[in-house]
JSON list of C-alpha atoms in Angstrom, two decimals:
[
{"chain": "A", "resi": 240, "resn": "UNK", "atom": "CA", "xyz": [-66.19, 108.34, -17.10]},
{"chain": "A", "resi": 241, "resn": "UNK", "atom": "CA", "xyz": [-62.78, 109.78, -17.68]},
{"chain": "A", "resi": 242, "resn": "UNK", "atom": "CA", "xyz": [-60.55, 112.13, -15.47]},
{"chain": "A", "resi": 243, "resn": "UNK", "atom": "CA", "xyz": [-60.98, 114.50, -18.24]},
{"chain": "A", "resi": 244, "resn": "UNK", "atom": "CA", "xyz": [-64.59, 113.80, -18.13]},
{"chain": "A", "resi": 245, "resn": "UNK", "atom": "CA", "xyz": [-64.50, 114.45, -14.38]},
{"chain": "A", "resi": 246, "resn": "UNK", "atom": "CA", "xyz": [-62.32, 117.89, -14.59]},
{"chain": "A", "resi": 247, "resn": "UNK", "atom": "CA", "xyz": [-64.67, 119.42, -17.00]},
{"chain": "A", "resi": 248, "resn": "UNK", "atom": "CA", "xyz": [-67.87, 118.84, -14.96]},
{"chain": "A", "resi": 249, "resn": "UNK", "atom": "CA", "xyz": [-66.12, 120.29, -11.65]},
{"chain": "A", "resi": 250, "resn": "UNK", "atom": "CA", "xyz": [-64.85, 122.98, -14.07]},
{"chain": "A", "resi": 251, "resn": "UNK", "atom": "CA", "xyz": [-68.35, 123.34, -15.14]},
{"chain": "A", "resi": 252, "resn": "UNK", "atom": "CA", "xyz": [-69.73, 123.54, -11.83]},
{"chain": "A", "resi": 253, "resn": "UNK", "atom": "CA", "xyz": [-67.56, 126.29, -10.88]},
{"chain": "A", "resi": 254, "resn": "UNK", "atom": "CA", "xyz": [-68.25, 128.02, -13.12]},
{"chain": "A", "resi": 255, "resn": "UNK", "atom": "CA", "xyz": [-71.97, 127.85, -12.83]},
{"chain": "A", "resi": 256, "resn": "UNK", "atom": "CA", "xyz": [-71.61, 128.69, -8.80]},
{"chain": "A", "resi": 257, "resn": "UNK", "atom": "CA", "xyz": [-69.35, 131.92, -9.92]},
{"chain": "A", "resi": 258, "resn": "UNK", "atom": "CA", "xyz": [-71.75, 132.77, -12.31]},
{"chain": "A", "resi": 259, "resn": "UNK", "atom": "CA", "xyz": [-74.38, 132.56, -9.70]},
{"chain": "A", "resi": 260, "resn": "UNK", "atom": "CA", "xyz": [-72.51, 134.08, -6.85]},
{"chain": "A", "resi": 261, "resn": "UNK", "atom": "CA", "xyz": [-72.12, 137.40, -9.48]},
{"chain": "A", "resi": 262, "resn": "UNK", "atom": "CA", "xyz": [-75.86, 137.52, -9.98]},
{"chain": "A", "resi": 263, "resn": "UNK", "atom": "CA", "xyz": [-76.54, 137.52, -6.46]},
{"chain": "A", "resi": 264, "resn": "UNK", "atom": "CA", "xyz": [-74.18, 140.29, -5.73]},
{"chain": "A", "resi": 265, "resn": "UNK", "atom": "CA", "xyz": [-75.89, 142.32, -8.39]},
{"chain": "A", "resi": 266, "resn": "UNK", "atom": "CA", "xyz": [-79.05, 142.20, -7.06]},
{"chain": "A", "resi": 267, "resn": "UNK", "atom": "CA", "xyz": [-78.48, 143.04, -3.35]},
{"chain": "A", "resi": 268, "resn": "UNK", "atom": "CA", "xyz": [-76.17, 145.91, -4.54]},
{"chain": "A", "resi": 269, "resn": "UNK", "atom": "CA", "xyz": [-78.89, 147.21, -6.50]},
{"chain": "A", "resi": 270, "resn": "UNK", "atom": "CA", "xyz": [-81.40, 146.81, -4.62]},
{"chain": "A", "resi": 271, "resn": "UNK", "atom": "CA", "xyz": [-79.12, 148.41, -1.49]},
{"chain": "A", "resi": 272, "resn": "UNK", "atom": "CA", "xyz": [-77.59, 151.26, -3.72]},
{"chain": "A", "resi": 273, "resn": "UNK", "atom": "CA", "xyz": [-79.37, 151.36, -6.96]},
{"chain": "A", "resi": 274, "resn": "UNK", "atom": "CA", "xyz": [-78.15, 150.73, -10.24]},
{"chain": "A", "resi": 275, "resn": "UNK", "atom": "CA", "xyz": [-75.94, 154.32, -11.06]},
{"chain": "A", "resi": 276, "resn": "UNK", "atom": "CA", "xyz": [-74.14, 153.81, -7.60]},
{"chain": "A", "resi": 277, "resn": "UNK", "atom": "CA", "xyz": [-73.40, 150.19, -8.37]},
{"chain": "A", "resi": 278, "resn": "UNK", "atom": "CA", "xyz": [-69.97, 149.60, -9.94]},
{"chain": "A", "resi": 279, "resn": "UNK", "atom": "CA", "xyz": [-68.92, 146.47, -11.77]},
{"chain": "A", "resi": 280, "resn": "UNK", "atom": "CA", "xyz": [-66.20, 146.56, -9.13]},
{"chain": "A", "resi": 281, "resn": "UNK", "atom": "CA", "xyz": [-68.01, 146.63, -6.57]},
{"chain": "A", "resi": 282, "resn": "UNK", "atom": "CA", "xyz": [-70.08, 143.60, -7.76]},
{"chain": "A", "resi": 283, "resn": "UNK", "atom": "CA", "xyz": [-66.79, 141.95, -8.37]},
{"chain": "A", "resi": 284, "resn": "UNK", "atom": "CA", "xyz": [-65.55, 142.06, -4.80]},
{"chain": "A", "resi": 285, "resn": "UNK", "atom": "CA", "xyz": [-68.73, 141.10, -3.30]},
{"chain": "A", "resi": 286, "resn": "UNK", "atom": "CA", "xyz": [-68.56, 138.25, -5.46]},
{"chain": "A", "resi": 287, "resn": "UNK", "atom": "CA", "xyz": [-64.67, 137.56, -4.53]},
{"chain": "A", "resi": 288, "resn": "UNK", "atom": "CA", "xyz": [-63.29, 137.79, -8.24]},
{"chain": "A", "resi": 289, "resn": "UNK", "atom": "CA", "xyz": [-61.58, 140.40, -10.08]},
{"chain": "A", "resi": 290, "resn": "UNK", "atom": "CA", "xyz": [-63.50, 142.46, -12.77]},
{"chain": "A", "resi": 291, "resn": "UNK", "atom": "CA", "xyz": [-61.59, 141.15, -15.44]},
{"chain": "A", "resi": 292, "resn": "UNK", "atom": "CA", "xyz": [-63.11, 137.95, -14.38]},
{"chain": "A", "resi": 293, "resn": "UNK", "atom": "CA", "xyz": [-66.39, 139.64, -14.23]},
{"chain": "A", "resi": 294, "resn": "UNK", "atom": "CA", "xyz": [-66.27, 140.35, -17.68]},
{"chain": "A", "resi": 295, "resn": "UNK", "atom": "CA", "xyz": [-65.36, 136.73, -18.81]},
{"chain": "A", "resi": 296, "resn": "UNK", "atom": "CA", "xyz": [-69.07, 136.28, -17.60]},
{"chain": "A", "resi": 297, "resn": "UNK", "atom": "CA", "xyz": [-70.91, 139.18, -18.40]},
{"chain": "A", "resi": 298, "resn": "UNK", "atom": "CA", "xyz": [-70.77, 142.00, -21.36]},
{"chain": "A", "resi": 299, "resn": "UNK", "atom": "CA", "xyz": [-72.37, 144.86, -19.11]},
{"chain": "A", "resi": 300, "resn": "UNK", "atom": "CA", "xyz": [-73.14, 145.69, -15.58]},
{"chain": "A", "resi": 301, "resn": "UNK", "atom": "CA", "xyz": [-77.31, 144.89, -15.66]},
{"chain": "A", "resi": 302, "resn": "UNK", "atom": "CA", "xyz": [-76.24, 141.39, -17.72]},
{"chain": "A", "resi": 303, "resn": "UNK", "atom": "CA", "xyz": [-75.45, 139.78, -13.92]},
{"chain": "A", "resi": 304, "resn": "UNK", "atom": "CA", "xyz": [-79.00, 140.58, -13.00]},
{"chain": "A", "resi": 305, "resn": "UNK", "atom": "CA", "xyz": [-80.49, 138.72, -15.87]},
{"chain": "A", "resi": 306, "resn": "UNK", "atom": "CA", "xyz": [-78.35, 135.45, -15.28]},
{"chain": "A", "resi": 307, "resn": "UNK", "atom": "CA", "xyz": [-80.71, 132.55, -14.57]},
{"chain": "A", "resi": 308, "resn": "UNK", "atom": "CA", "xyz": [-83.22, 134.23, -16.97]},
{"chain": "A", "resi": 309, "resn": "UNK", "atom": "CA", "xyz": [-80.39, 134.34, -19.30]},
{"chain": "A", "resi": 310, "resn": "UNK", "atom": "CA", "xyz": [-79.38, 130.44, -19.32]},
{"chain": "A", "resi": 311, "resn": "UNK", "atom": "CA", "xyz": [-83.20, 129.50, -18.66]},
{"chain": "A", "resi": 312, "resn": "UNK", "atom": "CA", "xyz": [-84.09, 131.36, -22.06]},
{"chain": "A", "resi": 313, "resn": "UNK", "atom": "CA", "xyz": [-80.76, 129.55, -23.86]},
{"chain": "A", "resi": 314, "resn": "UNK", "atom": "CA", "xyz": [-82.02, 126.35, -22.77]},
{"chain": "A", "resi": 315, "resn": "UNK", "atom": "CA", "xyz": [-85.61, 127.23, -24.01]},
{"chain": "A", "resi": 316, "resn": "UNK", "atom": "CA", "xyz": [-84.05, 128.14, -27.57]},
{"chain": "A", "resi": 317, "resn": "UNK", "atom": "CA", "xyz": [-82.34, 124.46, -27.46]},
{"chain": "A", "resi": 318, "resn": "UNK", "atom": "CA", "xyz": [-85.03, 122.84, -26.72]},
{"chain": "A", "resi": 319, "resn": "UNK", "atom": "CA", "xyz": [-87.48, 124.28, -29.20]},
{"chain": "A", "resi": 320, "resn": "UNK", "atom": "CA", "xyz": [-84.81, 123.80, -32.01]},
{"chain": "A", "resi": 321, "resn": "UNK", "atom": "CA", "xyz": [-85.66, 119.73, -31.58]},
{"chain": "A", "resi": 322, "resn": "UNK", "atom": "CA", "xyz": [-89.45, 119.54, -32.41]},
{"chain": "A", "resi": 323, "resn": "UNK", "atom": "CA", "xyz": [-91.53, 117.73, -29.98]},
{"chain": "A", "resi": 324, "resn": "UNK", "atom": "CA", "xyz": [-92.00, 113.60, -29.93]},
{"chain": "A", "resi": 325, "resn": "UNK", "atom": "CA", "xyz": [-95.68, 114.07, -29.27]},
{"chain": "A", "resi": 326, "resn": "UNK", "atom": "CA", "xyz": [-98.07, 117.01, -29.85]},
{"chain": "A", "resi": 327, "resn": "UNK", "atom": "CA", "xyz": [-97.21, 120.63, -31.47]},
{"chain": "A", "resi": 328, "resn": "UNK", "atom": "CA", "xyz": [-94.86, 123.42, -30.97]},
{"chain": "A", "resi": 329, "resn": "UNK", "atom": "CA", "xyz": [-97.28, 125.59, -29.35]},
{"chain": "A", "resi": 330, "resn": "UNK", "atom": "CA", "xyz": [-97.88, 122.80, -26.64]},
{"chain": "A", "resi": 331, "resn": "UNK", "atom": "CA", "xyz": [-94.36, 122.34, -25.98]},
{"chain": "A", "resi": 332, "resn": "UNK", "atom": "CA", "xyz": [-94.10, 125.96, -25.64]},
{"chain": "A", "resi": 333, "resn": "UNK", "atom": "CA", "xyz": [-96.66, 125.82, -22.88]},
{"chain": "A", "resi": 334, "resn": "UNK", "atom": "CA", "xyz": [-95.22, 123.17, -20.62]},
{"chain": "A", "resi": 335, "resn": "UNK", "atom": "CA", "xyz": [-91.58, 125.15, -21.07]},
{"chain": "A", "resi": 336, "resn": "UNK", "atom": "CA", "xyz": [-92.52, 128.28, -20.15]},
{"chain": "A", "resi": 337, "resn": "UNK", "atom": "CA", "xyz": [-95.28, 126.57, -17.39]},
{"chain": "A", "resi": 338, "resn": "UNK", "atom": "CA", "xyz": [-91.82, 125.05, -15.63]},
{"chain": "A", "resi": 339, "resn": "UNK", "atom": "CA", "xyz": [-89.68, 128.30, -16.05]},
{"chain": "A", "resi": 340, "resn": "UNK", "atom": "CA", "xyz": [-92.77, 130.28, -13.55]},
{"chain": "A", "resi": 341, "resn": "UNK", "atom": "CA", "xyz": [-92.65, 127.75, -11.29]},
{"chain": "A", "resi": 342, "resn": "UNK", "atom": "CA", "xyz": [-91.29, 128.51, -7.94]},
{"chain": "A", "resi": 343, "resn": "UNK", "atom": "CA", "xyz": [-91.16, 132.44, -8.49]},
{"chain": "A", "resi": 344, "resn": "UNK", "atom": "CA", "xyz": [-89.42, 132.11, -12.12]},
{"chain": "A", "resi": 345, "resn": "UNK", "atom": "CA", "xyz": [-85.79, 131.49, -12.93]},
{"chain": "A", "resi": 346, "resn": "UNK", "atom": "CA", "xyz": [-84.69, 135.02, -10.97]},
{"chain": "A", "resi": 347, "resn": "UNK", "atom": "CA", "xyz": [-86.80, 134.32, -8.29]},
{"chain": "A", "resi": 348, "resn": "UNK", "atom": "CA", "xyz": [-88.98, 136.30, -6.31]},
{"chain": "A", "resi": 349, "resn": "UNK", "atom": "CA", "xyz": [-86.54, 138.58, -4.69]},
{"chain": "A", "resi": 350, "resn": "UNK", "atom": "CA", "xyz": [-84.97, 139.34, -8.08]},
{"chain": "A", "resi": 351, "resn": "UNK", "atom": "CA", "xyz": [-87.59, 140.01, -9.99]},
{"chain": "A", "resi": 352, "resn": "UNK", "atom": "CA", "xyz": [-88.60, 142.29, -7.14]},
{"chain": "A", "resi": 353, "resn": "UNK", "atom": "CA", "xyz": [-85.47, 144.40, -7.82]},
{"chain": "A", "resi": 354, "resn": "UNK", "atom": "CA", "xyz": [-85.54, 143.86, -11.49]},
{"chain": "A", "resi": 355, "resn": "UNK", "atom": "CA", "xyz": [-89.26, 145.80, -11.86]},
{"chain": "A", "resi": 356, "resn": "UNK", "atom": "CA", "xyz": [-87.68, 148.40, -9.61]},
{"chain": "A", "resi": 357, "resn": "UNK", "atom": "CA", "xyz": [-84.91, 148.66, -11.57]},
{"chain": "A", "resi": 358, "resn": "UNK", "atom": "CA", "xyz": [-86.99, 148.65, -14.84]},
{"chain": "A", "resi": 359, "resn": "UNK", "atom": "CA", "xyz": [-89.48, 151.29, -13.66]},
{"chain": "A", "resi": 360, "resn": "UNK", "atom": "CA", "xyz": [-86.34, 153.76, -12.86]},
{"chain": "A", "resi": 361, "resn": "UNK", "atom": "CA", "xyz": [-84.32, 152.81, -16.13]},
{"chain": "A", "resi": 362, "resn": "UNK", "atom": "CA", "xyz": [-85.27, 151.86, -19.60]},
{"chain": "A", "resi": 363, "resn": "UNK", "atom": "CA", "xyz": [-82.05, 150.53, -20.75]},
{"chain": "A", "resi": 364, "resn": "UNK", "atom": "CA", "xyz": [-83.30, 147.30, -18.18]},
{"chain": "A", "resi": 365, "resn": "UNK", "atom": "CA", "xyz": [-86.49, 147.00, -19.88]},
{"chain": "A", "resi": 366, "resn": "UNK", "atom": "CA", "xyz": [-84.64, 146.99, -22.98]},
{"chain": "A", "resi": 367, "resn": "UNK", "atom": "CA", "xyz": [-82.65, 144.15, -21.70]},
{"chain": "A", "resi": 368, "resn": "UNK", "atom": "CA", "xyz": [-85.72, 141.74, -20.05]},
{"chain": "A", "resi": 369, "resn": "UNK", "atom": "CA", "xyz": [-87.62, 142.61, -24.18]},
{"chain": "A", "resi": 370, "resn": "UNK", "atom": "CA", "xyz": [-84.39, 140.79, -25.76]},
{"chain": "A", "resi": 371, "resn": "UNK", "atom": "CA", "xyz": [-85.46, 137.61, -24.48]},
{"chain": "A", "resi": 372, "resn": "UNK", "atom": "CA", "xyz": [-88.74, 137.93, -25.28]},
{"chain": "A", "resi": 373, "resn": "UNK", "atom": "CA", "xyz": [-87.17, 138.66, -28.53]},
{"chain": "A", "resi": 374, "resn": "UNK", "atom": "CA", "xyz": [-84.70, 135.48, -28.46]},
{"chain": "A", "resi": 375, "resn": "UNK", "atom": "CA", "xyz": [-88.09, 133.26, -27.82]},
{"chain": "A", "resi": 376, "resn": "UNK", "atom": "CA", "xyz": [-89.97, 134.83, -30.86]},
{"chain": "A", "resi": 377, "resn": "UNK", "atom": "CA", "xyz": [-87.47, 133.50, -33.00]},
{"chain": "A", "resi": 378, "resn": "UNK", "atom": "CA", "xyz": [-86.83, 129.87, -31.83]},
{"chain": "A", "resi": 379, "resn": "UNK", "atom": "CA", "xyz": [-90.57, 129.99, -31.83]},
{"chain": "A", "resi": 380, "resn": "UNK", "atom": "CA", "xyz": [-90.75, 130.91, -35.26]},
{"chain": "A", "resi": 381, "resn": "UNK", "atom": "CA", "xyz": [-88.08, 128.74, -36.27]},
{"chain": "A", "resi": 382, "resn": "UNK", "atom": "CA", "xyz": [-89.63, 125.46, -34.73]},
{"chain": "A", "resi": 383, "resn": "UNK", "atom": "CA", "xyz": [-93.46, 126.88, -36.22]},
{"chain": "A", "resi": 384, "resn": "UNK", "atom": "CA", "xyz": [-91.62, 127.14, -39.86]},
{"chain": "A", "resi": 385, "resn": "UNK", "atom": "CA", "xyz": [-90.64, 123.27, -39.03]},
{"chain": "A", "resi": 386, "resn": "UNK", "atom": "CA", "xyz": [-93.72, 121.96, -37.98]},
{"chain": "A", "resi": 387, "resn": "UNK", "atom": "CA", "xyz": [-95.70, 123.44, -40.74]},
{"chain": "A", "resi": 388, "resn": "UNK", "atom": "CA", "xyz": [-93.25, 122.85, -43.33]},
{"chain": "A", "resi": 389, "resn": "UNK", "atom": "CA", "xyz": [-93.32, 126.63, -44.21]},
{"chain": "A", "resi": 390, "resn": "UNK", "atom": "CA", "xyz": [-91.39, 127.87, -47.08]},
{"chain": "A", "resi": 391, "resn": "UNK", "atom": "CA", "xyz": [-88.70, 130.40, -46.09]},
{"chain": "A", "resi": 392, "resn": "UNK", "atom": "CA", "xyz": [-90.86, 133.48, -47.22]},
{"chain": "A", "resi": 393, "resn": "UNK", "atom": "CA", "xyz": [-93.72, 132.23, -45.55]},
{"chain": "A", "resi": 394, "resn": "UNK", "atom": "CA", "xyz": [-94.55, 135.01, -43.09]},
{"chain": "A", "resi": 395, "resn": "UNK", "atom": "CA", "xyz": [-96.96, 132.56, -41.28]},
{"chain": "A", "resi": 396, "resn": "UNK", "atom": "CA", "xyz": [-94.77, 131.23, -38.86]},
{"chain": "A", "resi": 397, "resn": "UNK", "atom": "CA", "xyz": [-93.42, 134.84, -38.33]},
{"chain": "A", "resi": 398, "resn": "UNK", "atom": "CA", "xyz": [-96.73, 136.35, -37.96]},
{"chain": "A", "resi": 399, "resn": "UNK", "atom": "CA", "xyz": [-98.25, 133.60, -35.77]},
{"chain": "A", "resi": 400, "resn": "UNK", "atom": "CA", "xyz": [-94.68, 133.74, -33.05]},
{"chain": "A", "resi": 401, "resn": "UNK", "atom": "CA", "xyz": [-95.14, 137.00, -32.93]},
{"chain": "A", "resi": 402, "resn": "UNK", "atom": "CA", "xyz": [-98.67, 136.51, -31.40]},
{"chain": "A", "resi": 403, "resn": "UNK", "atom": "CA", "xyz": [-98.00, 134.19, -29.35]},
{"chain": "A", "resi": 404, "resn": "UNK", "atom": "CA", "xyz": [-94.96, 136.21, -27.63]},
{"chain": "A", "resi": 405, "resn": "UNK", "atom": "CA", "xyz": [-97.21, 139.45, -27.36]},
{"chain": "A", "resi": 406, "resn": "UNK", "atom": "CA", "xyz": [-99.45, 137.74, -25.36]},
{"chain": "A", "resi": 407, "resn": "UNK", "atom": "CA", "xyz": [-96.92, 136.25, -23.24]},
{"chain": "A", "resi": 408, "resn": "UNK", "atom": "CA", "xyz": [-95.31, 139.10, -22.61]},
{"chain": "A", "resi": 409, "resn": "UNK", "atom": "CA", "xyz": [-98.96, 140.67, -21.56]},
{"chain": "A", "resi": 410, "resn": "UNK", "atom": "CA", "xyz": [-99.29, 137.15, -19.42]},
{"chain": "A", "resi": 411, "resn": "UNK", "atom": "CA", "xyz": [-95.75, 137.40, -17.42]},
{"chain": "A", "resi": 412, "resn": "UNK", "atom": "CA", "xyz": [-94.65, 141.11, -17.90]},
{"chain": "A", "resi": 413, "resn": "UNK", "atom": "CA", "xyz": [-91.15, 142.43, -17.37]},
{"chain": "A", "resi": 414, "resn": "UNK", "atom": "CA", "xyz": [-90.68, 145.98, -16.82]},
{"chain": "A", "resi": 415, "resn": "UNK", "atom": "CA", "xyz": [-92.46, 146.75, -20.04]},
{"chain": "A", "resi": 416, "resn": "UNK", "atom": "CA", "xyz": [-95.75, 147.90, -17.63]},
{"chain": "A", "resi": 417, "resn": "UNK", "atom": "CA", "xyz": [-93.92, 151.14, -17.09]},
{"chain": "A", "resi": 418, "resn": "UNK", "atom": "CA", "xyz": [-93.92, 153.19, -19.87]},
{"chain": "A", "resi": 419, "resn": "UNK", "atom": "CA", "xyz": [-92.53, 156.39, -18.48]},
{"chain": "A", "resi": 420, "resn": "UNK", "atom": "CA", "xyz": [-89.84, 156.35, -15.11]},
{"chain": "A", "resi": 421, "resn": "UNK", "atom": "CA", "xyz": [-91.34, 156.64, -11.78]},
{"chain": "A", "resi": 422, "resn": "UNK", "atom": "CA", "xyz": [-94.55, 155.55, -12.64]},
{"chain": "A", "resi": 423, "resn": "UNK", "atom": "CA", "xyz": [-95.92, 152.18, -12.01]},
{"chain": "A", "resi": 424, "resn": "UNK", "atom": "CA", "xyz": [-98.05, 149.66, -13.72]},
{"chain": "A", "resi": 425, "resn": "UNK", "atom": "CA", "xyz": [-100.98, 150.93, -15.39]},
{"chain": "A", "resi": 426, "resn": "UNK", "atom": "CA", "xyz": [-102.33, 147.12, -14.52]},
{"chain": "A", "resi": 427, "resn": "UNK", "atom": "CA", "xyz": [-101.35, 144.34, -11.76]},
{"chain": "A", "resi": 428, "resn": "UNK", "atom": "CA", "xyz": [-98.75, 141.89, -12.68]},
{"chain": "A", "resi": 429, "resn": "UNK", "atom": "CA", "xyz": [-99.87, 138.23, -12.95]},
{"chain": "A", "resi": 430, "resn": "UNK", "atom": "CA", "xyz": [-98.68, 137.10, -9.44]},
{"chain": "A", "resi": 431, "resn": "UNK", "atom": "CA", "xyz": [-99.50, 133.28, -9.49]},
{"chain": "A", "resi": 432, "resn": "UNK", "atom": "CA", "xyz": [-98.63, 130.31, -11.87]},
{"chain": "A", "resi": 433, "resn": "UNK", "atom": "CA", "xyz": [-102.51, 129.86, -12.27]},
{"chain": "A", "resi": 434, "resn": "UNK", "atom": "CA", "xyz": [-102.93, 133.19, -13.75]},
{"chain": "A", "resi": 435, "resn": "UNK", "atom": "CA", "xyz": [-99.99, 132.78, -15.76]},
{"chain": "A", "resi": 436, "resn": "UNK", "atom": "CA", "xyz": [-101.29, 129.60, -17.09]},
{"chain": "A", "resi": 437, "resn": "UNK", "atom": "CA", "xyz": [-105.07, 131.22, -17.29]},
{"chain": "A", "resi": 438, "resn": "UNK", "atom": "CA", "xyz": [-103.00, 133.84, -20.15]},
{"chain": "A", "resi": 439, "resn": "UNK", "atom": "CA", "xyz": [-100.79, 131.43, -21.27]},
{"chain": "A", "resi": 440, "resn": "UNK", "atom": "CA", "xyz": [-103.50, 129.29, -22.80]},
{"chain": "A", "resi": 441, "resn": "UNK", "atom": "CA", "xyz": [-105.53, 132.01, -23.59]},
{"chain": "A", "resi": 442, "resn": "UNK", "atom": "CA", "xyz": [-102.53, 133.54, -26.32]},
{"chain": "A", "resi": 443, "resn": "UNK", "atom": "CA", "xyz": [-102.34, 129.38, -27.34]},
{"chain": "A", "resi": 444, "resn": "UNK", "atom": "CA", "xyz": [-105.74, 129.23, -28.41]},
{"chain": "A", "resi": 445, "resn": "UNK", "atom": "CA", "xyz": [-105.87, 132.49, -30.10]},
{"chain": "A", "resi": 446, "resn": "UNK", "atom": "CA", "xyz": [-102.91, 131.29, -32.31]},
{"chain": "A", "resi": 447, "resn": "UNK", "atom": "CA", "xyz": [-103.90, 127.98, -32.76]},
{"chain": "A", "resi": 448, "resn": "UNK", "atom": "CA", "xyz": [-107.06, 129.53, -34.23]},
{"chain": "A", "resi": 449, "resn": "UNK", "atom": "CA", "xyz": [-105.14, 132.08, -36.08]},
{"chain": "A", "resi": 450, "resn": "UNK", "atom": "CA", "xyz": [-103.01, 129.02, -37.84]},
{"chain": "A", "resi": 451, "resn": "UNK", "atom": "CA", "xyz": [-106.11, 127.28, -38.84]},
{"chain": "A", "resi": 452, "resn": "UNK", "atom": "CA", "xyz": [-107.73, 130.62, -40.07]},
{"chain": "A", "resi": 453, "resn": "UNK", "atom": "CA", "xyz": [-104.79, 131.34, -42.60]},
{"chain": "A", "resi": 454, "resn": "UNK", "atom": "CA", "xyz": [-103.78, 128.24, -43.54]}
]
């Protein structure tokens, strides 16, 4: 390992503990003065940089919130973009998205607390959370087209993602429960990794037998 080697990481690492420290000052700003009276300023100084530097982190002021969702989802995408050594996409799906609930999720439990708050008050953050539900429908559909050796005007692999991703979405919703602000969900959130994993492989089996029915 090189000095250069060595500078990067620590470089790295900073910059992973900054981003981290700005996400945490989002949330307990929100969650103490909601989201209009929260100013990227504000979340700035709590977080001890300048909002210049906030901005060399983060396009808008809800981005901060989504942080470790954000870089959990980016490291899905990679890791569906190399196809599996052994078994299918839909599989390897499965045990990704199994890890990402554990221990409350990538935000946590106190942030996702805030975040359906926030969501049931403002549907620019639901907006947000359905990007990277979005983002995995398309590295989904990317590694399907791969595995089946689709031609690029296939719709299968298109048609069979976007199964799987509505039903994960109904499995581990976020913020899309409340349709209309100040109401709340019309059902109860799945609130343990078991009943996320109940869903999960329910929507697995129902595209696995949609694949086989159209192929």
């Amino acid at each position: 390992m090189t000095v250069t080697d060595i500078d990067g990481g620590l470089r790295e690492r900073k910059k992973a503990q900054r981003r981290l420290a700005l996400h945490e000052a989002a949330v307990e700003l929100f969650e103490k003065n909601g989201y209009d009276a929260t100013t990227v300023a504000q979340i700035a100084a709590s977080a001890g940089v300048s909002p210049r530097t906030y901005f060399s982190y983060f396009p808008t002021k809800e981005a901060a919130l989504f942080a470790p969702l954000d870089d959990a989802i980016s490291s899905l995408e990679e890791a569906l973009a190399t196809p599996p050594a052994e078994g299918d996409v839909l599989s390897f799906l499965r045990e990704q998205v199994m890890e990402m609930s554990a221990h409350g999720g990538p935000l946590g439990p106190h942030a996702s607390r805030v975040l359906d708050a926030l969501a049931a008050e403002h549907d620019h953050i639901v907006g947000h959370a359905l990007r990277y539900l979005d983002r995995i429908g398309q590295a989904l559909s990317r590694a399907l087209r791969t595995e089946l050796g689709s031609a690029d005007d296939d719709a299968l692999p298109d048609i069979a993602s976007a199964a799987a991703i509505a039903a994960l979405a109904a499995s581990m919703p976020v913020g899309h429960d409340f349709p209309h602000k100040g109401t709340r969900p019309s059902r109860p959130s799945a609130t343990s990794v078991e009943e996320i994993q109940r869903d999960l492989d329910r929507a697995i089996e129902f595209t696995r037998a949609g694949l086989a029915a159209m192929q």
